[in-house]
XYZ file of C-alpha atoms in Angstrom:
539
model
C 130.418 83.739 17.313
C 133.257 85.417 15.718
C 136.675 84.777 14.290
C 139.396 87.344 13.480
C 142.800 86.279 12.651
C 145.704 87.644 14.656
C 149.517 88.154 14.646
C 151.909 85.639 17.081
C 154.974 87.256 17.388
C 157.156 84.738 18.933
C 157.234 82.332 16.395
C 160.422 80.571 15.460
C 162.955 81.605 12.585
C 162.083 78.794 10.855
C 158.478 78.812 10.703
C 158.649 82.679 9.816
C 160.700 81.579 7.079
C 158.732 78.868 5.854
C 155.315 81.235 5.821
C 157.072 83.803 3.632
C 158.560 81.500 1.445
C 162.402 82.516 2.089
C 164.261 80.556 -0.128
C 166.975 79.784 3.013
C 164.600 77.387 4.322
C 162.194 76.520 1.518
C 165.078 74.469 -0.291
C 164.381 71.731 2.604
C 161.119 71.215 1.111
C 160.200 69.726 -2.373
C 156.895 71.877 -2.832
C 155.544 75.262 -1.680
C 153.252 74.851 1.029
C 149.875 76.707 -0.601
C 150.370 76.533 -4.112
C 151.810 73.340 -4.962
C 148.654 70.667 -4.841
C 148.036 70.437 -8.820
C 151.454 69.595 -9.187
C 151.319 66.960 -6.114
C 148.550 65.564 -7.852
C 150.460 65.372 -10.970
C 153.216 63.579 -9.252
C 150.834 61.118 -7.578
C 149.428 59.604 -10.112
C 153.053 58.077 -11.062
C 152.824 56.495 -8.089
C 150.642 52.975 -6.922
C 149.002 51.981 -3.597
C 147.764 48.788 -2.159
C 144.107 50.490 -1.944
C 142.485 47.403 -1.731
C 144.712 46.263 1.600
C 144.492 49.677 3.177
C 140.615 50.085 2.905
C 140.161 46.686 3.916
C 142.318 47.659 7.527
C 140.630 50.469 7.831
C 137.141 49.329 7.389
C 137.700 46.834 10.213
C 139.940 49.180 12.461
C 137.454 52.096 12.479
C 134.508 49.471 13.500
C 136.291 49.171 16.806
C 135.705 52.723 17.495
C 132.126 53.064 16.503
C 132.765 54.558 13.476
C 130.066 57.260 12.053
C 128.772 56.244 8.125
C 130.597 59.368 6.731
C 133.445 58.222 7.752
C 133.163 54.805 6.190
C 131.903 56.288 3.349
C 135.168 58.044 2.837
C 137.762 54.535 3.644
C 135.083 53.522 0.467
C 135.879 56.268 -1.517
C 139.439 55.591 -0.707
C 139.637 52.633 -3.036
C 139.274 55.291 -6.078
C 142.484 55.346 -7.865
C 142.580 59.247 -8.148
C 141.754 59.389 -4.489
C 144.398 61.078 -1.909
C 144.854 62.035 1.697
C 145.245 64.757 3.632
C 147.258 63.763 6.966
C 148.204 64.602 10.054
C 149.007 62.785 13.605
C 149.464 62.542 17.237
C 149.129 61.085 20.181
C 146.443 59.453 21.730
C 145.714 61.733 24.931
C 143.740 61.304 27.734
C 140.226 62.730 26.668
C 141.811 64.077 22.972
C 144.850 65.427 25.068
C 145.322 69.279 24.777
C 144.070 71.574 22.061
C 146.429 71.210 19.336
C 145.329 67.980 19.003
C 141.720 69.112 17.783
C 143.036 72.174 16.056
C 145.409 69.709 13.678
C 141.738 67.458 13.060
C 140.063 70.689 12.310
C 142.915 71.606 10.136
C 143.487 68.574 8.331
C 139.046 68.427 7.851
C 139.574 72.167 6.408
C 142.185 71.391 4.537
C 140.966 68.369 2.678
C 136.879 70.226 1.838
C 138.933 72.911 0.530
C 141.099 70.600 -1.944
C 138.066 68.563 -2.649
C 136.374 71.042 -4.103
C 139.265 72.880 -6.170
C 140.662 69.501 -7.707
C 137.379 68.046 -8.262
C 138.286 64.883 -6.880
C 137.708 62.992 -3.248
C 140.579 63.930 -0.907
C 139.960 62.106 2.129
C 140.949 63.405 5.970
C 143.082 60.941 7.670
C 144.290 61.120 11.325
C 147.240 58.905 12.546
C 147.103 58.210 15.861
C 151.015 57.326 16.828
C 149.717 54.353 19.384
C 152.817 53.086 19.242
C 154.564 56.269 21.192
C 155.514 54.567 24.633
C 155.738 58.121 26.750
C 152.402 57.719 29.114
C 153.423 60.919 31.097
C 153.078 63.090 28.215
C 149.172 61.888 27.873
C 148.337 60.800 31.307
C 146.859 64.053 32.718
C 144.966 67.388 31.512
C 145.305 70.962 33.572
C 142.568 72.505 35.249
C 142.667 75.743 35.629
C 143.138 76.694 39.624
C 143.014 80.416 41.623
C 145.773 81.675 39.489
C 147.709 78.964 37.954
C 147.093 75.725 36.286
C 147.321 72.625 37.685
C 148.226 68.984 36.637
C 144.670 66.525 36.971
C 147.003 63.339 36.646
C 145.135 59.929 36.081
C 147.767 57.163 37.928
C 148.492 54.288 36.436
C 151.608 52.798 36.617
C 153.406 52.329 32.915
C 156.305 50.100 33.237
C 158.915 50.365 30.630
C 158.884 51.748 27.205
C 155.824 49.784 26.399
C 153.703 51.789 23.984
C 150.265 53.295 24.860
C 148.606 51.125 22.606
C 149.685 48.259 24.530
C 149.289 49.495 27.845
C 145.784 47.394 29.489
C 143.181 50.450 29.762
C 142.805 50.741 33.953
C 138.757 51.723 33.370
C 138.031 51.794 36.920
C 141.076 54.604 38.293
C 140.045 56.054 34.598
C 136.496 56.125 35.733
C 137.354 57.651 39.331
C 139.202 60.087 37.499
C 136.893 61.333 34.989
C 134.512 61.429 38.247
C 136.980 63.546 40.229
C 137.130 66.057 36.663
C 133.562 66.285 36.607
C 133.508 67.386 40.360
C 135.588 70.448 39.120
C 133.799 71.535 36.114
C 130.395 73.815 36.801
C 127.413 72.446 36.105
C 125.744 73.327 32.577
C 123.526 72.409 30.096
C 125.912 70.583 28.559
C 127.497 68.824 31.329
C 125.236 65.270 31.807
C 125.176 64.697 27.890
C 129.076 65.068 27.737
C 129.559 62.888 31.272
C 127.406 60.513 29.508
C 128.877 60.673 26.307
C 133.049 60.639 27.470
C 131.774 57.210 30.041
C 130.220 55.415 27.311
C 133.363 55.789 24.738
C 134.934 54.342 28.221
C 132.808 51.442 28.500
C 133.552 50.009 25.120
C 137.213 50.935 25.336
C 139.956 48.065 25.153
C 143.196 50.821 25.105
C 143.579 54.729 25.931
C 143.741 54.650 21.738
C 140.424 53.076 21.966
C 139.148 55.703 24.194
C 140.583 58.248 22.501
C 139.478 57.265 18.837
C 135.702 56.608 19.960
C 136.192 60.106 21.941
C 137.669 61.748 18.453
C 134.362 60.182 16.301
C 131.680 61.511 18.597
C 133.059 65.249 18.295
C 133.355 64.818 14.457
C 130.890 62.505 13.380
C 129.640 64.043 10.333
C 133.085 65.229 8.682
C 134.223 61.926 6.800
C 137.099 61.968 9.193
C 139.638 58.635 9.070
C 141.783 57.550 11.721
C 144.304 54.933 12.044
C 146.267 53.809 14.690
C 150.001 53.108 14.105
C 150.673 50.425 16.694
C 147.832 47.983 15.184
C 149.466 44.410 13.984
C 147.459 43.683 11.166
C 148.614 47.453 10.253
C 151.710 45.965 10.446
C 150.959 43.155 7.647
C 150.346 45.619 5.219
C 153.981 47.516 5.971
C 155.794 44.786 5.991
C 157.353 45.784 2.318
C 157.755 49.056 3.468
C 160.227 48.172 6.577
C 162.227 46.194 4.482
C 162.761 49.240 2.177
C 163.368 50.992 5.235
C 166.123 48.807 6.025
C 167.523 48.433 2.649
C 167.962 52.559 2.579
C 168.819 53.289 6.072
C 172.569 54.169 5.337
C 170.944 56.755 2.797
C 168.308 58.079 5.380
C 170.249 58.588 8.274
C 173.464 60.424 6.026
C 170.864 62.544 4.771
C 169.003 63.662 7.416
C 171.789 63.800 9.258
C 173.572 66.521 7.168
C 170.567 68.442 6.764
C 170.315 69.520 10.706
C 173.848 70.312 9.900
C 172.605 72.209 7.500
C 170.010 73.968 9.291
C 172.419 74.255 12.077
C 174.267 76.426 10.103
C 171.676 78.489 9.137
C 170.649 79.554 12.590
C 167.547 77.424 12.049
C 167.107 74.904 15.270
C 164.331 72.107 15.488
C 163.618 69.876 17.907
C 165.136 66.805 16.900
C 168.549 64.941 18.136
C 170.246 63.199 15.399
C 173.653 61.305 15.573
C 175.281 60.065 12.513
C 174.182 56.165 13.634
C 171.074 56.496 14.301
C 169.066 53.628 12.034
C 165.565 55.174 12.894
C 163.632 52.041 13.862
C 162.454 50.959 16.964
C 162.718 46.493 17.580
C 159.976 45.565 20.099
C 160.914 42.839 22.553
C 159.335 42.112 25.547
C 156.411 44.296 25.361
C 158.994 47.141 25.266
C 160.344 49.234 22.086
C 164.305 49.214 21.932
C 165.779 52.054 19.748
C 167.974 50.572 16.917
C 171.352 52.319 16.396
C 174.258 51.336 13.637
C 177.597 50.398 15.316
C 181.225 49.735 13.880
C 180.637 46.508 12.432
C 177.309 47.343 10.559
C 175.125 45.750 12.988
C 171.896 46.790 13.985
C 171.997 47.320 17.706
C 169.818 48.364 20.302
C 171.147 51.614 21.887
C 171.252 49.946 25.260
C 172.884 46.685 23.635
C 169.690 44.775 24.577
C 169.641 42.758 21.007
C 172.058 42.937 18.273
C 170.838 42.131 13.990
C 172.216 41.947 10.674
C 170.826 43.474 7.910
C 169.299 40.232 6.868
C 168.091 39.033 9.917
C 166.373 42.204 10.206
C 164.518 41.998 7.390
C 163.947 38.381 7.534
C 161.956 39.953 10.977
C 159.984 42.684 8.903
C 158.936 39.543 6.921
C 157.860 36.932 9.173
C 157.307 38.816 12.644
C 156.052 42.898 11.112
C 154.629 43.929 14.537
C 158.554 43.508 16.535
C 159.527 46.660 14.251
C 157.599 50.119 14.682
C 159.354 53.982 13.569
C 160.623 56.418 14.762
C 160.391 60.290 14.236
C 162.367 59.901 11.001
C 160.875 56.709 9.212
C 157.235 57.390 10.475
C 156.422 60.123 8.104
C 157.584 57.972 5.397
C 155.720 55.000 6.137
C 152.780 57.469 6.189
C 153.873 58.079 2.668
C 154.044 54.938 1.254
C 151.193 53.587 2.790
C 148.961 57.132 1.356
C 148.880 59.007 -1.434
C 149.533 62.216 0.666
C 148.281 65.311 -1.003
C 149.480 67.295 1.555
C 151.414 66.610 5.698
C 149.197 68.815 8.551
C 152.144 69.624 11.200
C 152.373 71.334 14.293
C 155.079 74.303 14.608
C 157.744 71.675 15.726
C 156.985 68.858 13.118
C 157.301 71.620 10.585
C 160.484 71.788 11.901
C 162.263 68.209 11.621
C 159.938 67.873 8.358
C 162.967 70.469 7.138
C 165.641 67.383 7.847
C 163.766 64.928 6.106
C 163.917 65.874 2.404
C 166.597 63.009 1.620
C 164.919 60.082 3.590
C 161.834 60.621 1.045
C 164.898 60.675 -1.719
C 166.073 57.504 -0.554
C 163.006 55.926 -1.453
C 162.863 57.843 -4.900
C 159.893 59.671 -3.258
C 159.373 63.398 -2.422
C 157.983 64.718 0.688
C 154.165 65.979 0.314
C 153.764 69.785 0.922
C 153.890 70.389 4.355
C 151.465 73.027 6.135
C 151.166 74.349 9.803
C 147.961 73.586 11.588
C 145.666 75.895 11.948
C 145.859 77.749 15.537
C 143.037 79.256 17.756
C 142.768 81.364 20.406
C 138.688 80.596 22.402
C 137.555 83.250 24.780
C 134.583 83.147 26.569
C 132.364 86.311 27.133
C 133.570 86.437 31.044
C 137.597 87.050 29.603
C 136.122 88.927 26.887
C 134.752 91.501 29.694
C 137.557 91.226 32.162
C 139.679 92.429 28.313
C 136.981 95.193 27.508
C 137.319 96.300 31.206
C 140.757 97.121 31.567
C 141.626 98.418 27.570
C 143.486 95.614 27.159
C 144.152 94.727 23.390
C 143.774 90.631 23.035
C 146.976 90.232 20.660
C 148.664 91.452 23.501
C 147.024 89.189 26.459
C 147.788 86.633 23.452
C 151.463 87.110 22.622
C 152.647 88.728 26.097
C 150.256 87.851 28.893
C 148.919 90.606 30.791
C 151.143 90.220 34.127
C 152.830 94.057 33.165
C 149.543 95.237 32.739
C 148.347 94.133 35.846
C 151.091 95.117 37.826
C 151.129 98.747 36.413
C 147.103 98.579 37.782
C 148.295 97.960 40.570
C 150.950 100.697 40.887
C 148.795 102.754 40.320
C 146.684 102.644 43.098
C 149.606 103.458 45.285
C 149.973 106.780 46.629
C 153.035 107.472 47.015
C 154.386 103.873 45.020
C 154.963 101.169 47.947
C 158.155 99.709 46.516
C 160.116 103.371 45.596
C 159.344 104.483 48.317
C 160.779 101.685 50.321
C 163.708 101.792 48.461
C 164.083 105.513 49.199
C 163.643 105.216 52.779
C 165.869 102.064 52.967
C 169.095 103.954 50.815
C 167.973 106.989 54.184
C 168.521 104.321 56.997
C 171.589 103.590 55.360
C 173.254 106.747 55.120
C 172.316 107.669 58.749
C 173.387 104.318 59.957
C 176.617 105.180 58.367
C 178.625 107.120 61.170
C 177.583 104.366 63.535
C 178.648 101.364 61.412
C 182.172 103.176 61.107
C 182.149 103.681 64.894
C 181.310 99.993 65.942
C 184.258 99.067 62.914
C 186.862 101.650 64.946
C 186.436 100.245 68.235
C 186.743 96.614 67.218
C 185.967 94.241 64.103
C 183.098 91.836 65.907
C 181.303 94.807 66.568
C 181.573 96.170 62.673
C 180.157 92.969 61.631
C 177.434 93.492 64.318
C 176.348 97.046 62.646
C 175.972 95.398 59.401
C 173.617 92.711 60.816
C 171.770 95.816 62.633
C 171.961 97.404 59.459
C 170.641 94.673 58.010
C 167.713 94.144 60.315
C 166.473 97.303 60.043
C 166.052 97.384 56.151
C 164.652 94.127 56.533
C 162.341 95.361 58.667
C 161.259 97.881 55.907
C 160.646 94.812 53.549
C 158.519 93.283 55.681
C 156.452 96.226 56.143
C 156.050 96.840 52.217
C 155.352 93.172 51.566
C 152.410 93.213 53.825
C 151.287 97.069 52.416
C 151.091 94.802 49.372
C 149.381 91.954 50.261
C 146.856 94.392 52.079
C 146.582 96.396 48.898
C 145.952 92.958 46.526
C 143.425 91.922 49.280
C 141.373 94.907 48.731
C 142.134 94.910 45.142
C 140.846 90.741 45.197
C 138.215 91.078 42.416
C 140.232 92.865 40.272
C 143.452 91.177 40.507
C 141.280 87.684 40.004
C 139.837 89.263 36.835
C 143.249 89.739 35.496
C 144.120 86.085 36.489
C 141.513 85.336 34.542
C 143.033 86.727 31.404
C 145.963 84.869 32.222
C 145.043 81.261 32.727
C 142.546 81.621 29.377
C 144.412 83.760 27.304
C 148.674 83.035 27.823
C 148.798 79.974 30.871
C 152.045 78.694 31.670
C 153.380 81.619 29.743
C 152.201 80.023 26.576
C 149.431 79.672 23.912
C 146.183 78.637 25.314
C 146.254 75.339 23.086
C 149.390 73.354 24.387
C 147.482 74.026 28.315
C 143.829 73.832 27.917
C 141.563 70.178 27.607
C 138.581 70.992 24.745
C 136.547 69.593 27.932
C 136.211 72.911 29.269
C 134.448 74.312 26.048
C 132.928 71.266 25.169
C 131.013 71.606 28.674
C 129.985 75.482 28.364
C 129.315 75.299 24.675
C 128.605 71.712 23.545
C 130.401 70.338 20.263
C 128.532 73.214 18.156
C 132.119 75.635 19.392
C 133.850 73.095 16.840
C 131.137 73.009 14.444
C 131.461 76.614 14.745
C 134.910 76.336 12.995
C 134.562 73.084 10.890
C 132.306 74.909 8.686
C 133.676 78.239 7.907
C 136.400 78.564 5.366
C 139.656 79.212 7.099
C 142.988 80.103 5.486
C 146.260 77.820 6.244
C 148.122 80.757 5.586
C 147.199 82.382 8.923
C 148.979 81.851 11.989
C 146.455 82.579 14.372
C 142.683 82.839 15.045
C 140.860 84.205 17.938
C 136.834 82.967 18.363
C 134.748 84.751 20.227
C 132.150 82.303 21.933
């Protein structure tokens, strides 16, 4: 196996930025993303955690998920007082969602062996799983790849409301159908019973999909000291209780500040993906097995944006006292809870979190806190050997399969083996019919209008005509040209589907059933630097 690091071009101006340390974007940030950890550390140990709470919820929350002994080794070691975290989250997808999912894990594992052994002290990898996130679309499916597209595997289950994932009942027997129907697709391997087995058990046991997914998580990493913690739980919520009140107390603060700096960014030609309006209060109230977005209105009143249930201040917080698990966070107030529930060495982010991390820089303020240092994931590129000889076959260079597809390339293949070219010389001969047509198109036009417009339509026809015959010149020229044109489909769907990076598209399952879990052992183990943007492995 080997790993080379590669270029993406198409990365955002902010993340560009942020890489080369531009000081237009870095002054959303309170530390350097690489060279900063010493003085994190420093800063830390000014600050206190309820270690003893924490481990305790952690201990009994990983025992759920069949937690592996390095892993509870590690919630142990958490209790040390010079102790941190290195953390990172998402949602809980259907089997570990797509592959920025494992990449941030991976990351956040690298990250955290590499800090351990510079400071010289145990920095712990921690993965929160945002269970309380009520979109089940965004999970509920994985692509497969098809003849030369991807396509949607959906698993149906009806998910009524905003009701968050963590709360949604776990529908084991269409799950069970479904990871049937998946297996049906996949070609048979070595690998393939032991994983069947492995994915149905982790369903057995399962109460939610964050269940399934966290028992899913531990049996790919069991050996790597990895922590996970799910958002949504209630007795999570005991421990934050504090912590929303806080919220509450310095939501005016947070939601000027962050507010301003999108305007900020705005003006800098930097865009992220977040919508912020100048009310937002950046809590969600949970009523009815559904999670209501609170906004601010006129009178200071904390509202629901729909006007489902109105608050005061107090009566809010007399709620984050005696009834924790009604109020959850959003976007905003997550990564701060995250904060002051860890002491955060160091935030793993996807390209987009990097982004509305940049507007948060003032909501940490608020709480007299700064923001950890904030690094991209790590980002990878697998191609098997069949891509990898489809690329050798045709010359073509995999940063640019990666970056721009190979749809030009293919098509310029395929113009090639015309001779004369199909298309210019349909164009030619249509631009002939129409001169000659000319003279009688003016003639029909002289004698009387109806039979102008006629000569156009004939006109018309006959060019179409011409169309017709190139499109099926074409299709006969692709159906002798099947095997190659298939190889360069190939490329495609592995390499740049949907017109993007292979990891937002393709399901680990897919490796995980040619390879086995040694293609992410692969990477756990060699020493990769955060400061790339890219890595290709050849399996």
């Amino acid at each position: 196996m080997q790993v080379e690091t590669l270029q993406i071009h198409n990365e955002s101006k902010l993340l560009k930025d942020y890489r080369n340390n531009d000081p237009n974007i870095m002054r959303f940030f309170d530390y350097h993303p690489y060279n900063d950890f010493k003085k994190r550390l420093s800063e830390l140990e000014n600050r206190s955690f309820d270690r003893e709470k924490l481990t305790d919820l952690l201990k009994v929350m990983n025992s759920k998920w069949g937690v592996p002994q390095s892993s509870l080794d590690n919630i142990a070691r958490l209790k040390q007082r010079e102790s941190v975290v290195v953390i990172g989250g998402q949602q809980a997808g259907i089997l570990t969602g797509p592959m920025y999912t494992i990449n941030k894990i991976v990351s956040i594992i690298q990250l955290a062996r590499q800090q351990e052994e510079e400071l010289n002290i145990p920095v712990i990898p921690v993965f929160w799983i945002a269970g309380e996130d009520h979109d089940f679309a965004e999970i509920n499916h994985i692509f497969v790849p098809g003849i030369s597209k991807m396509k949607k595997f959906k698993l149906f289950q009806q998910a009524l409301g905003k009701q968050s994932v963590s709360d949604l009942d776990l529908d084991k027997e269409g799950t069970e159908t479904w990871i049937y129907q998946l297996f049906e697709q996949l070609e048979e391997t070595a690998n393939t019973k032991e994983l069947f087995k492995t994915i149905l058990s982790c369903l057995d046991v399962a109460n939610s999909y964050t269940d399934f997914f966290a028992r899913l998580v531990y049996s790919l990493f069991p050996n790597e000291g990895l922590v996970l913690i799910n958002s949504a739980d209630k007795e999570l919520r005991k421990v934050e209780y504090k912590h929303f009140i806080s919220l509450v107390q310095a939501q005016p603060e947070i939601s000027r500040g962050v507010y301003d700096a999108s305007e900020d960014l705005n003006q800098l030609g930097y865009s992220i993906s977040l919508e912020l309006e100048k009310e937002d209060a950046h809590l969600f109230y949970h009523e009815n097995g559904e999670r209501i977005l609170l906004v601010k209105d006129e009178e200071n009143m904390w509202v629901g944006k729909q006007n489902e249930v109105r608050f005061t201040t107090e009566e809010l917080q007399e709620i984050a006292v005696k009834q924790p698990y009604n109020l959850s966070n959003n976007v905003v107030t997550r990564p701060i809870m995250q904060e002051l529930l860890f002491p955060t060495l160091a935030f793993i982010g996807g390209p987009g979190e990097v982004g509305y991390w940049a507007v948060l820089k003032p909501a940490f303020a608020a709480l007299g806190m700064k923001m950890p240092p904030v690094l991209p994931r790590l980002s990878f590129t697998f191609i098997d050997r069949n891509v990898e000889k489809a690329l050798s076959k045709y010359s073509i260079h995999v940063e640019h399969a990666i970056n721009y597809g190979v749809e030009d390339i293919k098509q310029d293949w395929l113009n090639k083996k015309q001779d004369p070219p199909i298309h210019e010389l349909s164009v030619e001969i249509k631009q002939k019919i129409k001169d000659i047509h000319k003279p009688l198109r003016d003639a029909a036009k002289g004698v009387r209008a109806d039979l102008g417009d006629l000569a156009d339509k004939n006109l018309h026809y006959l060019q179409d005509t011409i169309l017709f015959l190139e499109g099926r010149i074409n299709k006969a020229i692709e159906e002798k040209y099947a095997k190659e044109i298939e190889e360069f489909d190939l490329i495609s769907l592995s390499l740049r589907p949907e017109g993007g990076l292979q990891e937002r598209i393709w399901n680990p399952i897919f490796w995980l059933n040619h390879h086995g879990a040694e293609f992410l052992q692969s990477i756990i183990h060699r020493d990769l630097s955060m400061k790339e943007s890219h890595f290709v492995v050849w399996l």
